[in-house]
mmCIF file of C-alpha atoms in Angstrom:
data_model
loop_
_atom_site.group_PDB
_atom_site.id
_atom_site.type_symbol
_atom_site.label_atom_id
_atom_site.label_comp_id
_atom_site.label_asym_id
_atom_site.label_seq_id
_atom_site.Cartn_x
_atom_site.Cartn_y
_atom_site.Cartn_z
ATOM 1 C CA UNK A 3 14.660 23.734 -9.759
ATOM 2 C CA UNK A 4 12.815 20.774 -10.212
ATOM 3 C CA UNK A 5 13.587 17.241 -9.221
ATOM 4 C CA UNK A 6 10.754 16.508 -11.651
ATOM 5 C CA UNK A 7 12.605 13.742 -14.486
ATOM 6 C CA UNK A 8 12.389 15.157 -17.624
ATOM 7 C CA UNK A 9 10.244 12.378 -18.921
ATOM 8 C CA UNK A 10 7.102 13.511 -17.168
ATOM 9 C CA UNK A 11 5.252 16.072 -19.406
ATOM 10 C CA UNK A 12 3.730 19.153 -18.073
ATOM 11 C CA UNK A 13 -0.082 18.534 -18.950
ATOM 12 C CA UNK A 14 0.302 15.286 -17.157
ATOM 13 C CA UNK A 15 -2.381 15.417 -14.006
ATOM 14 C CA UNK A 16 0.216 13.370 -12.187
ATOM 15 C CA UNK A 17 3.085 16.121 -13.699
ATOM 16 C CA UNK A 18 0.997 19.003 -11.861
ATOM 17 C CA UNK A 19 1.055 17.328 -8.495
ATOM 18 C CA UNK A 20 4.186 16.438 -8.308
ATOM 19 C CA UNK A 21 5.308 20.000 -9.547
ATOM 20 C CA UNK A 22 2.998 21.456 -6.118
ATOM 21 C CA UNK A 23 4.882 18.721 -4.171
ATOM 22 C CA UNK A 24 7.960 19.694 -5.112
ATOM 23 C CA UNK A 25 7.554 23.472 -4.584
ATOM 24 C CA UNK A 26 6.106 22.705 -0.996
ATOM 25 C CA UNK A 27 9.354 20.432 -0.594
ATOM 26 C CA UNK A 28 11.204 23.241 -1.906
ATOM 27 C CA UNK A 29 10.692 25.668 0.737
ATOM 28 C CA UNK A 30 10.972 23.549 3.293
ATOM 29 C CA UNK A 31 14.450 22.780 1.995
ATOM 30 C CA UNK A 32 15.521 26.280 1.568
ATOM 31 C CA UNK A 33 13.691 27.387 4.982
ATOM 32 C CA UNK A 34 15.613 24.512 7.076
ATOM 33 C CA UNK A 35 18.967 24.864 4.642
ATOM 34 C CA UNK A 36 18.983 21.044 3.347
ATOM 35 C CA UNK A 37 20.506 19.875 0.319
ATOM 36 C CA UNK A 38 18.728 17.797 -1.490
ATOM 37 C CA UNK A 39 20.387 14.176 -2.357
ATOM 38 C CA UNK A 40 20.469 14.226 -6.178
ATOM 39 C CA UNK A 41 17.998 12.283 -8.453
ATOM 40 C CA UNK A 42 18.031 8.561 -8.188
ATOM 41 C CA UNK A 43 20.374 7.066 -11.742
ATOM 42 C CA UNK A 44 18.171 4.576 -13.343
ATOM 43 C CA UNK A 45 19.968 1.475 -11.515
ATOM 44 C CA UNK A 46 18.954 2.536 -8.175
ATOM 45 C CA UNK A 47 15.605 3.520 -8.944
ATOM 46 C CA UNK A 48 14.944 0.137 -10.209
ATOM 47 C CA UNK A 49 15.484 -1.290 -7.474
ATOM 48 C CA UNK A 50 14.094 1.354 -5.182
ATOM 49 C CA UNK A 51 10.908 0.970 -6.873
ATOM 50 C CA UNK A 52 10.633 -2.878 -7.340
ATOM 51 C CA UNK A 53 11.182 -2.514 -3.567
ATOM 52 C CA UNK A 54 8.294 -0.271 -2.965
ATOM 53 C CA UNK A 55 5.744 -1.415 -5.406
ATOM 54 C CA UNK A 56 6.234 -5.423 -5.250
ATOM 55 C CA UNK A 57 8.161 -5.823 -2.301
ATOM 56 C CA UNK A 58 11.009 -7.838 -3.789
ATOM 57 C CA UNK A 59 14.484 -6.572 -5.558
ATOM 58 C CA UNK A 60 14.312 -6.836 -9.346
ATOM 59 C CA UNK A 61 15.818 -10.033 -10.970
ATOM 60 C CA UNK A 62 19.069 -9.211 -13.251
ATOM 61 C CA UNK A 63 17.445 -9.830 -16.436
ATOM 62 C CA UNK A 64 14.236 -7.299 -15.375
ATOM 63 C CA UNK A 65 17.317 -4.557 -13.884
ATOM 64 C CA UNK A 66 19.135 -4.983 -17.502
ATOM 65 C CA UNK A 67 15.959 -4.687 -19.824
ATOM 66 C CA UNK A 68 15.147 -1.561 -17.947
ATOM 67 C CA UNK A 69 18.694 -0.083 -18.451
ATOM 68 C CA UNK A 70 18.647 -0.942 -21.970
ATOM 69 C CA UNK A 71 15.796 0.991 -22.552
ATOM 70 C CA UNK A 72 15.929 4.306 -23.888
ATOM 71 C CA UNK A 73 12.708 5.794 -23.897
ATOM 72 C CA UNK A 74 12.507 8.846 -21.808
ATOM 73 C CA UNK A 75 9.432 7.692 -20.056
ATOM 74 C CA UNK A 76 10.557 4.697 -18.900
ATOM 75 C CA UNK A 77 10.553 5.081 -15.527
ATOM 76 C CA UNK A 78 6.651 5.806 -15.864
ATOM 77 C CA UNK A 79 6.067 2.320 -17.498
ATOM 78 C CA UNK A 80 8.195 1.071 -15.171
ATOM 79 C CA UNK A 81 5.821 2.405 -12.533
ATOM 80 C CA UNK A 82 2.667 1.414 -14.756
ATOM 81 C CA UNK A 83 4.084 -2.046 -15.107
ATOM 82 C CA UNK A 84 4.935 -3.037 -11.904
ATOM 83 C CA UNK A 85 1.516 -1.487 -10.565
ATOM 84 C CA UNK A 86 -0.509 -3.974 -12.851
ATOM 85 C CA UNK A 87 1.332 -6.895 -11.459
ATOM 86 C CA UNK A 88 -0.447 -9.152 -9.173
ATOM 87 C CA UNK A 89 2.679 -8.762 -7.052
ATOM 88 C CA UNK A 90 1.630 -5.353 -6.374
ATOM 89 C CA UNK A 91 -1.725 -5.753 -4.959
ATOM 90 C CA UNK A 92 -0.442 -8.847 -2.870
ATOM 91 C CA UNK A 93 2.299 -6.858 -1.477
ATOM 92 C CA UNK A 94 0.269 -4.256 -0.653
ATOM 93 C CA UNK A 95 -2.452 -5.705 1.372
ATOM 94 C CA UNK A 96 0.399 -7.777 3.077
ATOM 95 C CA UNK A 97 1.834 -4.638 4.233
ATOM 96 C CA UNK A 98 -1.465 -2.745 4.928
ATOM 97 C CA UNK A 99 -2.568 -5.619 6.880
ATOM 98 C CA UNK A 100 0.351 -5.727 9.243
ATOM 99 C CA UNK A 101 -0.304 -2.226 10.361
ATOM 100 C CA UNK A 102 -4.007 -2.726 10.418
ATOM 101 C CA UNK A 103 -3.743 -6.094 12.557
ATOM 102 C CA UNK A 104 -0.406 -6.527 13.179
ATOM 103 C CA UNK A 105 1.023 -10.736 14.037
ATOM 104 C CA UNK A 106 1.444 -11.080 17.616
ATOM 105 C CA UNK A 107 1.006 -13.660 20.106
ATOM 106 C CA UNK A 108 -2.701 -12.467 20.564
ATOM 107 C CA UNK A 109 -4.880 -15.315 19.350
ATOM 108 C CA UNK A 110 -7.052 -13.189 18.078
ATOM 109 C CA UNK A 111 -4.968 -10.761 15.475
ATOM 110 C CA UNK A 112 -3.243 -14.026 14.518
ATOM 111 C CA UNK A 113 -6.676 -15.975 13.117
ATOM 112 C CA UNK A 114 -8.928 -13.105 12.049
ATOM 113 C CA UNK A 115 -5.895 -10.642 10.751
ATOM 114 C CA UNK A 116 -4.999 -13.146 7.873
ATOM 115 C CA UNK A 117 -8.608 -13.466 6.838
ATOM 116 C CA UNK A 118 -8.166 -9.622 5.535
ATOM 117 C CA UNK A 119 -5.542 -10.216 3.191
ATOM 118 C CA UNK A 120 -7.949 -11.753 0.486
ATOM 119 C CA UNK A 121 -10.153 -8.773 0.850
ATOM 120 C CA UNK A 122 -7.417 -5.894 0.641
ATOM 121 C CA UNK A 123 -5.679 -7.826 -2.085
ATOM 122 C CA UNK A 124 -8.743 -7.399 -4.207
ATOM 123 C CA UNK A 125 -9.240 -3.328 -3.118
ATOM 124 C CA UNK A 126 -5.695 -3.075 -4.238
ATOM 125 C CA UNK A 127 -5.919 -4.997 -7.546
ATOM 126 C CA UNK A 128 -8.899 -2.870 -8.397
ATOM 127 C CA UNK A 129 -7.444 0.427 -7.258
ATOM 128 C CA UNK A 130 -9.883 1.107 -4.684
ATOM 129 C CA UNK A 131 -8.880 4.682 -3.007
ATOM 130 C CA UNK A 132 -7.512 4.675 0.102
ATOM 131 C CA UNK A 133 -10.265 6.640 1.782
ATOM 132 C CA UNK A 134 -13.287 4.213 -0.086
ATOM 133 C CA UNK A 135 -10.983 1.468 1.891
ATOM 134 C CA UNK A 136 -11.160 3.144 5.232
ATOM 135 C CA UNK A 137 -14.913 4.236 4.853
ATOM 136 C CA UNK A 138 -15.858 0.019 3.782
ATOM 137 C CA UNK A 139 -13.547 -0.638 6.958
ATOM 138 C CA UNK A 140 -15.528 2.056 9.748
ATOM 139 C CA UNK A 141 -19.108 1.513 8.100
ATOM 140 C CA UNK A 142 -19.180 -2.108 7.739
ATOM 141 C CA UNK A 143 -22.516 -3.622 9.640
ATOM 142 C CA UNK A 144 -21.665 -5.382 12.797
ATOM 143 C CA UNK A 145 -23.527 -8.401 13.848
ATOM 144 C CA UNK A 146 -23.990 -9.212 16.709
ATOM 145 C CA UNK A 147 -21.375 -6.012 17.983
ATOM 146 C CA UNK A 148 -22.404 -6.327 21.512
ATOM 147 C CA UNK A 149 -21.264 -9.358 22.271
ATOM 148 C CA UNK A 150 -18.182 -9.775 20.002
ATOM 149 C CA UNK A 151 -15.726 -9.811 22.850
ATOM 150 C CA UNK A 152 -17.402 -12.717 24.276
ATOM 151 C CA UNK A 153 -17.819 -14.507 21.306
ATOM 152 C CA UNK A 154 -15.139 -14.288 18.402
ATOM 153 C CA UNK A 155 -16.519 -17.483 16.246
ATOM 154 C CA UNK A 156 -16.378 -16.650 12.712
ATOM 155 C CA UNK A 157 -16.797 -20.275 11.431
ATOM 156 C CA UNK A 158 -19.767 -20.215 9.073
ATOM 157 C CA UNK A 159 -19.417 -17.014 8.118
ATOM 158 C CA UNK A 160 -17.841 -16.114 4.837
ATOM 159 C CA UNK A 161 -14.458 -14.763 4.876
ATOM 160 C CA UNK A 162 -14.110 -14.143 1.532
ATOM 161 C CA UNK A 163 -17.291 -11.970 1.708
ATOM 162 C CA UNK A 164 -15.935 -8.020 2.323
ATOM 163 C CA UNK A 165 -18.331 -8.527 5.288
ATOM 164 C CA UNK A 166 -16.693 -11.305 6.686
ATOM 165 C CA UNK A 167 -12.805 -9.941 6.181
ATOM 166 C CA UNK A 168 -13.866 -6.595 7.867
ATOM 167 C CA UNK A 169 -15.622 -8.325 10.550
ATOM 168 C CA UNK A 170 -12.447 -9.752 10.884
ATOM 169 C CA UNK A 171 -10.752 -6.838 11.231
ATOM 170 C CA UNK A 172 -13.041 -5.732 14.386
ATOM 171 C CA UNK A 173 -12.520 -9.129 15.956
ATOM 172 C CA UNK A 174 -8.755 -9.110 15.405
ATOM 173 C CA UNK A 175 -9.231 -5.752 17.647
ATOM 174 C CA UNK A 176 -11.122 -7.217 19.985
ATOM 175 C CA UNK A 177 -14.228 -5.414 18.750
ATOM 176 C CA UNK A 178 -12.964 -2.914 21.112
ATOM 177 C CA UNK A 179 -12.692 0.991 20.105
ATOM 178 C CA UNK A 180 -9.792 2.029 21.233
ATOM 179 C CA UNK A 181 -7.832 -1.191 19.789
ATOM 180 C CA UNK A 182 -9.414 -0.141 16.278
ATOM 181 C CA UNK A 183 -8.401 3.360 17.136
ATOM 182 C CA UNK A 184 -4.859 2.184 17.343
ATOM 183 C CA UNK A 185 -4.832 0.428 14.336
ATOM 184 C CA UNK A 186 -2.907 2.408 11.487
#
């Protein structure tokens, strides 16, 4: 059966891929005998998704409008709401960042990682796919790539260009391969 709320219609694009998901899930389930924990009630999955999308727990007043509302989609323009928040794309690139160039006592992830947060705030506020992200990140032009692990000075060069934050990214790994390898 599906997990599917009610509220999501079956022409939906969005409907149709969850629907493959949840077959895929399905068998899984019945091939390794798991039960399922049930559907999320509304309370939870306000919070759950505040969480997720915004990184923050919903205030009262935003966790009561949302039970209050009766409209079976709501959970949709929950989604759609939070999603358009500026929140969203903040969070986001905060949390994409730390994997790409994690804080750590390395001087060099701790100047250049930050400078990629103003970029990846801006591919998430437009909605920039994730693989259009990784391509602008692995095809960005290098100057100067031989000698970046002599020479990380970025002063003077534009951060806030998407040049300068993904140069950043290569000098907060070192320029070196294998460190950019490793970064998630």
């Amino acid at each position: 059966a599906s997990r599917r709320p009610a509220a999501l219609s079956a022409a939906d694009p969005a409907a149709r891929i969850a629907a493959t998901i949840e077959k895929h899930l399905a068998a899984d389930w019945k091939a390794e005998k798991i039960t399922p924990a049930p559907i999320a009630d509304d309370a939870e999955f306000a919070r759950r998704i505040y969480l997720d999308i915004i990184g923050r727990i919903p205030r009262v007043s935003e966790v009561r409008e949302f039970l209050d509302d009766k409209a079976r989609d709501k959970r949709a323009k929950l989604v759609e709401k939070l999603l358009a928040m500026p929140a969203h794309a903040n969070h986001f690139a905060a949390v994409t960042r730390a994997l790409w160039a994690p804080s750590s006592s390395n001087f060099q992830f701790a100047f250049f990682g930050n400078q990629l947060d103003p970029w990846l705030q801006d591919q998430f506020r437009l909605n920039t796919p994730a693989d259009v992200m990784v391509r602008k990140v692995l095809g960005v032009a290098l100057a100067n790539a031989a000698g970046m692990q002599q020479n990380f000075r970025i002063y003077g060069q534009a951060a806030n260009t998407e040049e300068g934050a993904l140069t950043a990214f290569y000098r907060a790994n070192e320029g070196k391969p294998e460190t950019v390898a490793s970064a998630e």
